[in-house]
GROMACS .gro file of C-alpha atoms in nm:
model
  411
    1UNK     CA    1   0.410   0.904   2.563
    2UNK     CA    2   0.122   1.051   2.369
    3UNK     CA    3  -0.067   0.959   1.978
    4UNK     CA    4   0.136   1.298   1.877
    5UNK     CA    5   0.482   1.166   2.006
    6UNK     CA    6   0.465   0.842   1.912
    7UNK     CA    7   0.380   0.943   1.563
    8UNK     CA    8   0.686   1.209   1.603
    9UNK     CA    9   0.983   0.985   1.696
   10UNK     CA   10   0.856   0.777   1.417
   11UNK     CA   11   0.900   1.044   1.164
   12UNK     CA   12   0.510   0.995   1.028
   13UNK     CA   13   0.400   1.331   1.148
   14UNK     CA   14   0.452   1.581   0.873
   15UNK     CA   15   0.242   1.884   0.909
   16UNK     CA   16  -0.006   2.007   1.141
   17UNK     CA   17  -0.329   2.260   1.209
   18UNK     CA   18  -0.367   2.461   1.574
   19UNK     CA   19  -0.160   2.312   1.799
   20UNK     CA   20  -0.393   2.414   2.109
   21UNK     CA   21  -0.671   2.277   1.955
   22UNK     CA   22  -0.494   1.925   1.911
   23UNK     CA   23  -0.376   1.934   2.275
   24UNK     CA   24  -0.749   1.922   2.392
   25UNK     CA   25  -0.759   1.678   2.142
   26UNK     CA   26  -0.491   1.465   2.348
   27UNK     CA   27  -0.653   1.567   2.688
   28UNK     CA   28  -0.993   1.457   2.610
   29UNK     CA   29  -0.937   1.162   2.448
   30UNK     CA   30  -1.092   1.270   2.104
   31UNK     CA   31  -1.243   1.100   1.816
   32UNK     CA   32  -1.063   1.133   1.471
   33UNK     CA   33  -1.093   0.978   1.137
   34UNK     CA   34  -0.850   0.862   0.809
   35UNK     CA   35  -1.047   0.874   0.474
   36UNK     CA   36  -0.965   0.577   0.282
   37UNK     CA   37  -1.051   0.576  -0.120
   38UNK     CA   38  -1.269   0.250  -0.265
   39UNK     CA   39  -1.067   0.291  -0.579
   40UNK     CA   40  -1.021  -0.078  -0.586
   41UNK     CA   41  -1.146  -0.415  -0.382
   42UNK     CA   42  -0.854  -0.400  -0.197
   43UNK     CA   43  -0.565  -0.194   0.026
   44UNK     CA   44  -0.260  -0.196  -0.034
   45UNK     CA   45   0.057  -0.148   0.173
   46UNK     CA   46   0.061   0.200   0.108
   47UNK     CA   47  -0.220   0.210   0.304
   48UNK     CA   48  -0.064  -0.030   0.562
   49UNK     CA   49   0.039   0.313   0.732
   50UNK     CA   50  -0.291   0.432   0.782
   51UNK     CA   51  -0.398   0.121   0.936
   52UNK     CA   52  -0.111   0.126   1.147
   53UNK     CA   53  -0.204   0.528   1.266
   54UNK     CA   54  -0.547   0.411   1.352
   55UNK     CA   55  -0.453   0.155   1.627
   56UNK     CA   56  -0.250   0.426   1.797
   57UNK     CA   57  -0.520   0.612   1.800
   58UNK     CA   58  -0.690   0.356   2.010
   59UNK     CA   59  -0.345   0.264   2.191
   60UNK     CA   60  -0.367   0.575   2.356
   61UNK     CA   61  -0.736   0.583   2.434
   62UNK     CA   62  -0.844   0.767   2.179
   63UNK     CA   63  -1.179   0.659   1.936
   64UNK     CA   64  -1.074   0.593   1.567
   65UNK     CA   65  -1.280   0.583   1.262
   66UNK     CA   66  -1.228   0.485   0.944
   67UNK     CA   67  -1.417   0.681   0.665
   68UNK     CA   68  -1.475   0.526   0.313
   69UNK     CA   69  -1.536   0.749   0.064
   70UNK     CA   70  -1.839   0.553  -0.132
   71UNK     CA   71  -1.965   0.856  -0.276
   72UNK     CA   72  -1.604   1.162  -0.307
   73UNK     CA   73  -1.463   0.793  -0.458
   74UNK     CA   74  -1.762   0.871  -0.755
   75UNK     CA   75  -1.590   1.210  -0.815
   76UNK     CA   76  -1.186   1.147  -0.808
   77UNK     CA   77  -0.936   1.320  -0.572
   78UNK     CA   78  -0.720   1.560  -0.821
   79UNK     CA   79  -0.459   1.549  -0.514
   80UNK     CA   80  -0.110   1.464  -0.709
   81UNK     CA   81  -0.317   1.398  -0.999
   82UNK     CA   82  -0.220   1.618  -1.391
   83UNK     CA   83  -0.497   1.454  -1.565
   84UNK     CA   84  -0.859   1.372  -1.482
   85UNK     CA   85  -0.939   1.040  -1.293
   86UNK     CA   86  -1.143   0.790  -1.481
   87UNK     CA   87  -1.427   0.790  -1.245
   88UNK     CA   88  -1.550   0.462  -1.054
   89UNK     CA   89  -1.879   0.374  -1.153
   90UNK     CA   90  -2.146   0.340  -0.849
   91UNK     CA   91  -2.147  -0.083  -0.901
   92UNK     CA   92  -1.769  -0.065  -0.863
   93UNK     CA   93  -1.742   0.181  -0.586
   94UNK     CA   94  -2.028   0.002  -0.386
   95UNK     CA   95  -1.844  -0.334  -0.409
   96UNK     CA   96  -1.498  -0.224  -0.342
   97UNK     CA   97  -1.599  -0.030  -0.020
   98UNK     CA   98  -1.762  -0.360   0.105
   99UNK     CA   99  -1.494  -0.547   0.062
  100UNK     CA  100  -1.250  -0.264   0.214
  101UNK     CA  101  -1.460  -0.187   0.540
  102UNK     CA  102  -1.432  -0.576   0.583
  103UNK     CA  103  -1.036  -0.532   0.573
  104UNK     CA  104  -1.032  -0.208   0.809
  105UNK     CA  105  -1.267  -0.404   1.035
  106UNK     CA  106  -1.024  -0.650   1.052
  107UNK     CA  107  -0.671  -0.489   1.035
  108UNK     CA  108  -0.798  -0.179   1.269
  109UNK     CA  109  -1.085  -0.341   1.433
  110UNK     CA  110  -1.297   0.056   1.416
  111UNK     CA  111  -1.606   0.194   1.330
  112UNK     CA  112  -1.658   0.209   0.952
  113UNK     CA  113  -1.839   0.492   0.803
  114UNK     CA  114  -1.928   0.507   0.403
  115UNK     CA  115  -1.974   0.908   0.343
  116UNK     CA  116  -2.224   0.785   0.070
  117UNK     CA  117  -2.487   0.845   0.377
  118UNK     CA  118  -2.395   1.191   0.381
  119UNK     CA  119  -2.423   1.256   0.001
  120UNK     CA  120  -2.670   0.957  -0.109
  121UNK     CA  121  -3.001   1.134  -0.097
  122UNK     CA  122  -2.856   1.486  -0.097
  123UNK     CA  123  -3.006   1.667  -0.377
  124UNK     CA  124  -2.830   1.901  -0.646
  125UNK     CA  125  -2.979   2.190  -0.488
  126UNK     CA  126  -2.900   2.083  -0.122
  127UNK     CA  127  -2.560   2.046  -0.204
  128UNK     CA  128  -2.521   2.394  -0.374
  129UNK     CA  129  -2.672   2.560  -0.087
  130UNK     CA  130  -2.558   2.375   0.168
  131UNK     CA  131  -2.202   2.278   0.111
  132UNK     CA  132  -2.113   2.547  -0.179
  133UNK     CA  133  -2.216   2.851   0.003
  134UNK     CA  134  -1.974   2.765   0.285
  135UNK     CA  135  -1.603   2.837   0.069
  136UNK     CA  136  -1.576   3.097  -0.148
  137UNK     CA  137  -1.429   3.031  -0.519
  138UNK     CA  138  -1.095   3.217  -0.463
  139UNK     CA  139  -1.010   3.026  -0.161
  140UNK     CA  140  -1.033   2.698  -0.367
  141UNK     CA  141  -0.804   2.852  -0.646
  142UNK     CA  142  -0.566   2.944  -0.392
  143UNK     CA  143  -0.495   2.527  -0.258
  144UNK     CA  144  -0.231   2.388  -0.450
  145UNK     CA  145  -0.463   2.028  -0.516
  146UNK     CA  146  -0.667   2.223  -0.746
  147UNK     CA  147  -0.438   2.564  -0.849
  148UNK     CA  148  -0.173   2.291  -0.996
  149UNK     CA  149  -0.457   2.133  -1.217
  150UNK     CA  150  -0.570   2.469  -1.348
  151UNK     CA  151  -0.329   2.475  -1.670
  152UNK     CA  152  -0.370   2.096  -1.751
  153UNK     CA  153  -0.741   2.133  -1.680
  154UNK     CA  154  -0.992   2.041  -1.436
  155UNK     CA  155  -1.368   1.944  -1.431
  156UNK     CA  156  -1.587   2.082  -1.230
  157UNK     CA  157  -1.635   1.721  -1.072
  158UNK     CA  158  -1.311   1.687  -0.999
  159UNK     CA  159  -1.306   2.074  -0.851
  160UNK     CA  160  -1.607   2.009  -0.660
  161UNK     CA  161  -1.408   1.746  -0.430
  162UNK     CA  162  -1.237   1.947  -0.197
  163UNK     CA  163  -1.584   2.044  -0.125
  164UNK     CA  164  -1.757   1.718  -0.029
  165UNK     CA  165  -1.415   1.546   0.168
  166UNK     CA  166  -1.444   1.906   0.357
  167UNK     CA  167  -1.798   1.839   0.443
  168UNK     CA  168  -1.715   1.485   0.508
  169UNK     CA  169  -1.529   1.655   0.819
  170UNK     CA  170  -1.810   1.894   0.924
  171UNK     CA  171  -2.076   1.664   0.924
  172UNK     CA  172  -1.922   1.456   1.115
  173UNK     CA  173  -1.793   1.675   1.373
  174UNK     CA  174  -2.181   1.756   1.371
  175UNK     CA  175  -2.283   1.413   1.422
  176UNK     CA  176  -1.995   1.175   1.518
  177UNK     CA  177  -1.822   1.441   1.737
  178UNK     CA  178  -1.492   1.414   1.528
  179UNK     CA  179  -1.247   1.664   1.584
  180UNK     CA  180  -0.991   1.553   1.413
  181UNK     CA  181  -0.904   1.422   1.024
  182UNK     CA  182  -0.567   1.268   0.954
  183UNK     CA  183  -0.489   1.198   0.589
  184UNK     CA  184  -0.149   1.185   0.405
  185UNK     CA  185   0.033   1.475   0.307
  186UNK     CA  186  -0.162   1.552   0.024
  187UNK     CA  187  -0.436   1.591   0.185
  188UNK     CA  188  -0.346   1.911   0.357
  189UNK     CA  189  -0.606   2.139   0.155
  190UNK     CA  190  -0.889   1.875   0.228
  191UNK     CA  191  -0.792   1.876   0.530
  192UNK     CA  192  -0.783   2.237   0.588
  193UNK     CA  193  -1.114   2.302   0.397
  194UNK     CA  194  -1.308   2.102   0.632
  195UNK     CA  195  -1.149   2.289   0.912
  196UNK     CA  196  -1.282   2.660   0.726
  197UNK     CA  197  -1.631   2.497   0.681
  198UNK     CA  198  -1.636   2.356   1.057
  199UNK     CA  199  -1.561   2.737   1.139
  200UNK     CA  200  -1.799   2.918   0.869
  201UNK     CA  201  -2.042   2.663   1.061
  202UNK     CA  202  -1.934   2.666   1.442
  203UNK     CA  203  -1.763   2.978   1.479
  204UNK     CA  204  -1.415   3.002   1.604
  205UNK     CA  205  -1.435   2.858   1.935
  206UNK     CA  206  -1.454   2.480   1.757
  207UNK     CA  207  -1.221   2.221   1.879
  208UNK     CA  208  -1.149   2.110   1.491
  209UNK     CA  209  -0.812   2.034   1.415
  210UNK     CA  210  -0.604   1.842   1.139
  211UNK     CA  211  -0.276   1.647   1.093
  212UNK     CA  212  -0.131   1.512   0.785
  213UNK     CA  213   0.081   1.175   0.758
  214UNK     CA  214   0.434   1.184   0.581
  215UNK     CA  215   0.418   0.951   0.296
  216UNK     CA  216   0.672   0.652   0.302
  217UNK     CA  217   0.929   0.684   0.008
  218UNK     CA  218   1.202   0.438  -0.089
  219UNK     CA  219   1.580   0.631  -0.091
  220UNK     CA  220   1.515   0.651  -0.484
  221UNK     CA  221   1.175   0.868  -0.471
  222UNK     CA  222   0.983   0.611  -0.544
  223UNK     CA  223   0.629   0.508  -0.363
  224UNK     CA  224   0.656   0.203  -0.150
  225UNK     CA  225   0.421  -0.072  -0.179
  226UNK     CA  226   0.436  -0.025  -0.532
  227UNK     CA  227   0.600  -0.263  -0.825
  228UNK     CA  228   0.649  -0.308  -1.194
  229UNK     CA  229   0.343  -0.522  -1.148
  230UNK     CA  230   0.165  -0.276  -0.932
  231UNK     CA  231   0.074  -0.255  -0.592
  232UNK     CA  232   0.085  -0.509  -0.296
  233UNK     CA  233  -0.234  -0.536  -0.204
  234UNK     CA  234  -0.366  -0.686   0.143
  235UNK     CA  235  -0.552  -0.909  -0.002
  236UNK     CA  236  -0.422  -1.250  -0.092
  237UNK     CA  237  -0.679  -1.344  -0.434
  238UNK     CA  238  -0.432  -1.008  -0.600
  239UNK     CA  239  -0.118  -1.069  -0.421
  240UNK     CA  240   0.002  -1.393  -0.317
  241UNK     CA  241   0.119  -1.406   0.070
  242UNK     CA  242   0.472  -1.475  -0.113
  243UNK     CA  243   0.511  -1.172  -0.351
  244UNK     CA  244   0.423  -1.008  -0.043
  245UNK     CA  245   0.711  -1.167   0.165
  246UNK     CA  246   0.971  -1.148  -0.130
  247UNK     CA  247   0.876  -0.783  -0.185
  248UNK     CA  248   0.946  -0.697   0.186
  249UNK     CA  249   1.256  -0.899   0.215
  250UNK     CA  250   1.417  -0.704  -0.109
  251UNK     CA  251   1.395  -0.435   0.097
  252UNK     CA  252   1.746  -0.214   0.077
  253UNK     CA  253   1.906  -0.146   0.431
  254UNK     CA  254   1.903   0.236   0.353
  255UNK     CA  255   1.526   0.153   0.378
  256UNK     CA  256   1.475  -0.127   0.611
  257UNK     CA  257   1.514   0.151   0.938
  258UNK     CA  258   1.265   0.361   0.833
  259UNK     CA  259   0.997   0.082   0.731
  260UNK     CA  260   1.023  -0.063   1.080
  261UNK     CA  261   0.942   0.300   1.239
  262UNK     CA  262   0.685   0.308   0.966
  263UNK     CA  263   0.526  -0.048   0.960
  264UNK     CA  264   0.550  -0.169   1.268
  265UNK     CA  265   0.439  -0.141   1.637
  266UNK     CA  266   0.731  -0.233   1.729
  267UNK     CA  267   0.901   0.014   2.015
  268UNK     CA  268   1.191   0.262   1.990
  269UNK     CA  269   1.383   0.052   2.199
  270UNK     CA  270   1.325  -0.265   1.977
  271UNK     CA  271   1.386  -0.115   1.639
  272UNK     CA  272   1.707  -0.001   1.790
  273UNK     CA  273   1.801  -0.339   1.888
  274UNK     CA  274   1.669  -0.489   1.587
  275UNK     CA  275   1.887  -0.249   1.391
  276UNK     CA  276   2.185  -0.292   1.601
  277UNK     CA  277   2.199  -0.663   1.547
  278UNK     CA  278   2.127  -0.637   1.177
  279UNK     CA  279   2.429  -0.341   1.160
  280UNK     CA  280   2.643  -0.608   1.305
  281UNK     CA  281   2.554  -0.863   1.030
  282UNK     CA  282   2.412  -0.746   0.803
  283UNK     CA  283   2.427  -1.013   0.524
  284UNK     CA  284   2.173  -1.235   0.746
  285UNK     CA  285   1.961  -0.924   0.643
  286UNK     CA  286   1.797  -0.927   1.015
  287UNK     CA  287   1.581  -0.594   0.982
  288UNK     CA  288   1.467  -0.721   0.651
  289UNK     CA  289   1.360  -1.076   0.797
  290UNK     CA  290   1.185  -0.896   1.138
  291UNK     CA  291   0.997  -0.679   0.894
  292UNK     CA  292   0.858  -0.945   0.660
  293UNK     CA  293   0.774  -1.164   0.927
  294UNK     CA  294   0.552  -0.884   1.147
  295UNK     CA  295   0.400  -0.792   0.803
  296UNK     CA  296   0.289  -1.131   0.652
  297UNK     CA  297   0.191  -1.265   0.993
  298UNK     CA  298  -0.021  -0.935   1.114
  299UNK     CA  299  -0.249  -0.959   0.730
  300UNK     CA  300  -0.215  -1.304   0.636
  301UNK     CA  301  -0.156  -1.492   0.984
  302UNK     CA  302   0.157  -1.714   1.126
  303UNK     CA  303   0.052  -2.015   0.946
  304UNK     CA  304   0.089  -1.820   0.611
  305UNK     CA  305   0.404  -1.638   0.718
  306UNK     CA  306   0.598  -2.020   0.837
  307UNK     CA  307   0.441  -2.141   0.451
  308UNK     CA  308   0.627  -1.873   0.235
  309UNK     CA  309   0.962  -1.911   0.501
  310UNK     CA  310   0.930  -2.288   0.352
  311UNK     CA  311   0.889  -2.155  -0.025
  312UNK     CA  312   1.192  -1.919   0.041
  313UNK     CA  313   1.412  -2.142   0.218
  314UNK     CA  314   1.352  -2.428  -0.060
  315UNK     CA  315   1.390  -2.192  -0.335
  316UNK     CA  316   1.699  -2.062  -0.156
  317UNK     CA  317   1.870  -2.446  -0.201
  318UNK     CA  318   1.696  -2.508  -0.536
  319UNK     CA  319   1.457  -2.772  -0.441
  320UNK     CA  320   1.142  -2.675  -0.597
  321UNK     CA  321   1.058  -2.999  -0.684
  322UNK     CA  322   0.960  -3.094  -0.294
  323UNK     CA  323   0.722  -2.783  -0.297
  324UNK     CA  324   0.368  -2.871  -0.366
  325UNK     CA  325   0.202  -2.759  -0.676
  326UNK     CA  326   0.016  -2.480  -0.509
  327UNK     CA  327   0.344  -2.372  -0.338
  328UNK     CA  328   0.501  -2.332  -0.675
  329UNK     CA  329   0.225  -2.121  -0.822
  330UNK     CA  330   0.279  -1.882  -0.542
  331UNK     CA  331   0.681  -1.932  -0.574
  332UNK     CA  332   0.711  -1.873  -0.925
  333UNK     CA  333   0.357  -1.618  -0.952
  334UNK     CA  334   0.558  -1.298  -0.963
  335UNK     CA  335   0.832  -1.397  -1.175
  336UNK     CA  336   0.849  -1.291  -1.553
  337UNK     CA  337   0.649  -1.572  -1.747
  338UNK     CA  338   0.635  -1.694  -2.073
  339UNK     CA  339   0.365  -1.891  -2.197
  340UNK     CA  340   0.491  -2.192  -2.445
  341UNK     CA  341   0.321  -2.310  -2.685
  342UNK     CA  342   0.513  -2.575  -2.807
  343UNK     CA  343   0.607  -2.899  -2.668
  344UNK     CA  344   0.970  -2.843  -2.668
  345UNK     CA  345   1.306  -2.551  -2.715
  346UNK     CA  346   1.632  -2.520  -2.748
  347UNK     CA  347   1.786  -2.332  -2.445
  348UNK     CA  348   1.861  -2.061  -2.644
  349UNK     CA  349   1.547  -1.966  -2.817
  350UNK     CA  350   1.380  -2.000  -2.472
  351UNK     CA  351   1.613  -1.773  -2.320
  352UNK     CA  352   1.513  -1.536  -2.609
  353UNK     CA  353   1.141  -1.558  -2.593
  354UNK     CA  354   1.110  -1.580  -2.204
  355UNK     CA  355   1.312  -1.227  -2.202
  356UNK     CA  356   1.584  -1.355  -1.991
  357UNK     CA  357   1.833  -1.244  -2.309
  358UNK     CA  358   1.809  -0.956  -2.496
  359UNK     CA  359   1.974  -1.153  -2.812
  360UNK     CA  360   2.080  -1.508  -2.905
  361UNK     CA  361   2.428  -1.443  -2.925
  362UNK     CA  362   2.417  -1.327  -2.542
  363UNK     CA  363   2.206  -1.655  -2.479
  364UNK     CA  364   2.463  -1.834  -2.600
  365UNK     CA  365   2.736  -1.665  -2.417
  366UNK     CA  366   2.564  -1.686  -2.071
  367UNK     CA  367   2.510  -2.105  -2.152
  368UNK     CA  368   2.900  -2.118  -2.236
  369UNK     CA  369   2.993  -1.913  -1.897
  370UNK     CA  370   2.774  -2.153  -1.679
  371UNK     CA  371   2.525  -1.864  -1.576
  372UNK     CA  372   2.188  -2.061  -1.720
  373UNK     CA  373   2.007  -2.299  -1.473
  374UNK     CA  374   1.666  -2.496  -1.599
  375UNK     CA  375   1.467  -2.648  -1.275
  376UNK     CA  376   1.769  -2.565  -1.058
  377UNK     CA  377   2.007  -2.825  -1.347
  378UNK     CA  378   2.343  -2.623  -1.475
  379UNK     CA  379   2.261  -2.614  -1.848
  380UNK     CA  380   2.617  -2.709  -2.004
  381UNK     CA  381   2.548  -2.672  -2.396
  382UNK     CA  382   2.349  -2.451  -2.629
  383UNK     CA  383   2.216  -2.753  -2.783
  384UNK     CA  384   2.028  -2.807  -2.470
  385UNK     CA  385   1.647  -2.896  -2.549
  386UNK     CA  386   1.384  -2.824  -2.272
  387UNK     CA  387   1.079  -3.005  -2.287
  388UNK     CA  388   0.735  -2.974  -2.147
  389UNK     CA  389   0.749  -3.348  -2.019
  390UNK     CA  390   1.040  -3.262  -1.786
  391UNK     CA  391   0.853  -2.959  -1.650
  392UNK     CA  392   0.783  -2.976  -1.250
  393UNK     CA  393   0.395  -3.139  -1.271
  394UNK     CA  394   0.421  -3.052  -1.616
  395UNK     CA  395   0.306  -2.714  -1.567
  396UNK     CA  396   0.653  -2.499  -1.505
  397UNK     CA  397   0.950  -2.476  -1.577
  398UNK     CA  398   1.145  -2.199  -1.348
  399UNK     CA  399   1.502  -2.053  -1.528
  400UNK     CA  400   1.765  -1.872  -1.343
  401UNK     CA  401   2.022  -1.681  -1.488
  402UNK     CA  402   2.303  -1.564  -1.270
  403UNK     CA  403   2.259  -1.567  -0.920
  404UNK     CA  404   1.915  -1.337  -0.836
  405UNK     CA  405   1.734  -1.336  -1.188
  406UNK     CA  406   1.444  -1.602  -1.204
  407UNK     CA  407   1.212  -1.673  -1.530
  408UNK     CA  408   0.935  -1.891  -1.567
  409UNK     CA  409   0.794  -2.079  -1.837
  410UNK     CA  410   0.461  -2.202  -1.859
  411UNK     CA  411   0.341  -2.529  -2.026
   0.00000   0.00000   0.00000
């Protein structure tokens, strides 16, 4: 087995560069690289994958680093974008690649390198003569990042990026000895830029080379890692350790398969098995559960991970009242809320304003059919008044209508 294979049978290799060139890459035991964007003071499980790509880097002996982009971050990647980025200012960008490097530190454990030392002291004039003369106008036109942005508009900012994240690459093949970038699939003309540069620099005998990481989609289309809410960030102060766990247990079993091969470290062998066993069962929803539980315990720790099993077993059998009140918050965090103002409502009004009903009449129809449960009580007539005083430490009050649809109330 080899970094190329085991990123094959997994289905995360999706496109790429001179295949001879990446073969030294294996032999030698190369160093490569994965941009990541300070965009915000956190990653997110989207970039889970990344993480993940960079420890097989070092499983198979090879040296990994992890690039922030402190100063392309300034400009905005146009990649998948129709409309100009709203650009991070420099107080922003500094803090969120702080407190990222401290989460690829820990989730990678690899060198972290903020290309804001390439570009921080690099003049206007440097850059133009420097970086500029390397790719020729028509050659940027041509990538699809920046020819799809041409009728909806594009600054020259944002046009100028494919620039710098190429440089990124041929500095530090210059100076790091990197020969290889990985980034997602749309980063393929990045990518690929770099790679002219390192050539317009190097001549053709370089040992520069590129691959490009499929991006993991839901059966719908959809992003994962992403909700109504946003993303699911790594880090715990914008995403409790239980949205986290409830988001990866919802998982559907057309999906489950492909997260493992995806999100885990686990081997072929053992998602097989895993699958297997949750094929022959599958309403104890074992992929989901062995999913969630490598997940939660690999960012937040095992002590986390046994804390939201508690929350979601006692929520399972109703008992909120025997969580603590912290346990709540994280319980009932995610749900829709509704923040009350008054002291006290009739079922149906609450159903109303909480958005659990579209109308009264169908809150009174789902009270008359037994389908409305206050704090885990059957609520048995429409003339049902909740109160704040009955609320669980007079702070929430948690409503469940049906069998899966939970809505909380705050005091």
């Amino acid at each position: 087995m080899s970094f190329i294979l085991e990123l094959k049978w997994r289905g995360l290799l999706k496109n790429a560069t001179n295949e001879d060139k990446i073969n030294i890459f294996e032999q030698k035991r190369g160093t490569a690289y994965i941009g990541f964007d300070p965009s915000a003071d956190s990653l997110h499980l989207g970039n889970y994958v990344m993480i993940l790509v960079l420890r097989y880097l070092k499983k198979f002996n090879h040296k990994a680093i992890a690039v922030i982009g402190g100063a392309t971050g300034q400009v905005g990647d146009p990649s998948g974008k129709k409309t100009e980025r709203t650009m991070l200012d420099v107080h922003n960008a500094k803090n969120n690649a702080a407190a990222i490097k401290k989460q690829l530190i820990k989730y990678a454990d690899v060198e972290v390198f903020n290309n804001i030392e390439i570009y921080g002291k690099m003049s206007v004039l440097e850059f133009l003569r420097n970086v500029g003369k390397l790719i020729n106008v028509n050659y940027l036109l041509e990538k699809d990042i920046i020819k799809s942005r041409i009728d909806f508009g594009i600054s020259y900012t944002e046009f100028s990026y494919n620039l710098m994240q190429g440089y990124d690459f041929a500095w530090l093949y210059a100076n790091k000895s990197v020969s290889m970038q990985i980034g997602g699939s749309d980063q393929w003309g990045n990518i690929t830029t770099g790679i002219e540069m390192i050539r317009k620099l190097y001549g053709d005998q370089n040992n520069a080379c590129g691959l490009t990481i499929s991006l993991l989609t839901k059966t719908d289309g959809t992003k994962f890692g992403k909700t109504e809410g946003g993303a699911i960030y790594l880090d715990k102060n914008r995403t409790t350790p239980f949205a986290m766990y409830q988001f990866l247990l919802n998982q559907t079993d057309a999906d489950v398969g492909k997260m493992l091969k995806f999100l885990t470290m686990l081997s072929e062998k053992q998602i097989k098995d895993v699958m297997d066993e949750h094929i022959h069962e599958p309403s104890k929803r074992i992929a989901q559960m062995k999913l969630t539980q490598i997940i939660v315990t690999d960012i937040h720790g095992e002590v986390e991970y046994q804390r939201c099993l508690k929350i979601s077993n006692t929520l399972f059998k109703g008992n909120v009242e025997n969580l603590s009140l912290d346990e709540i918050k994280d319980a009932l965090s995610s749900l829709p809320s509704f923040k009350a103002t008054e002291s006290a409502y009739n079922i149906v009004d609450l159903l109303v304003s909480c958005k659990a009903c579209p109308s009264k009449s169908e809150a009174r129809k789902l009270v008359e059919a037994n389908a409305i449960y206050v704090n885990n009580q059957l609520i048995k007539s429409i003339d049902t008044i909740i109160k704040k005083s009955d609320a669980l430490h007079r702070n929430f009050t948690y409503i469940k209508k049906g069998k899966k649809n939970y809505f909380l109330v705050q005091w």
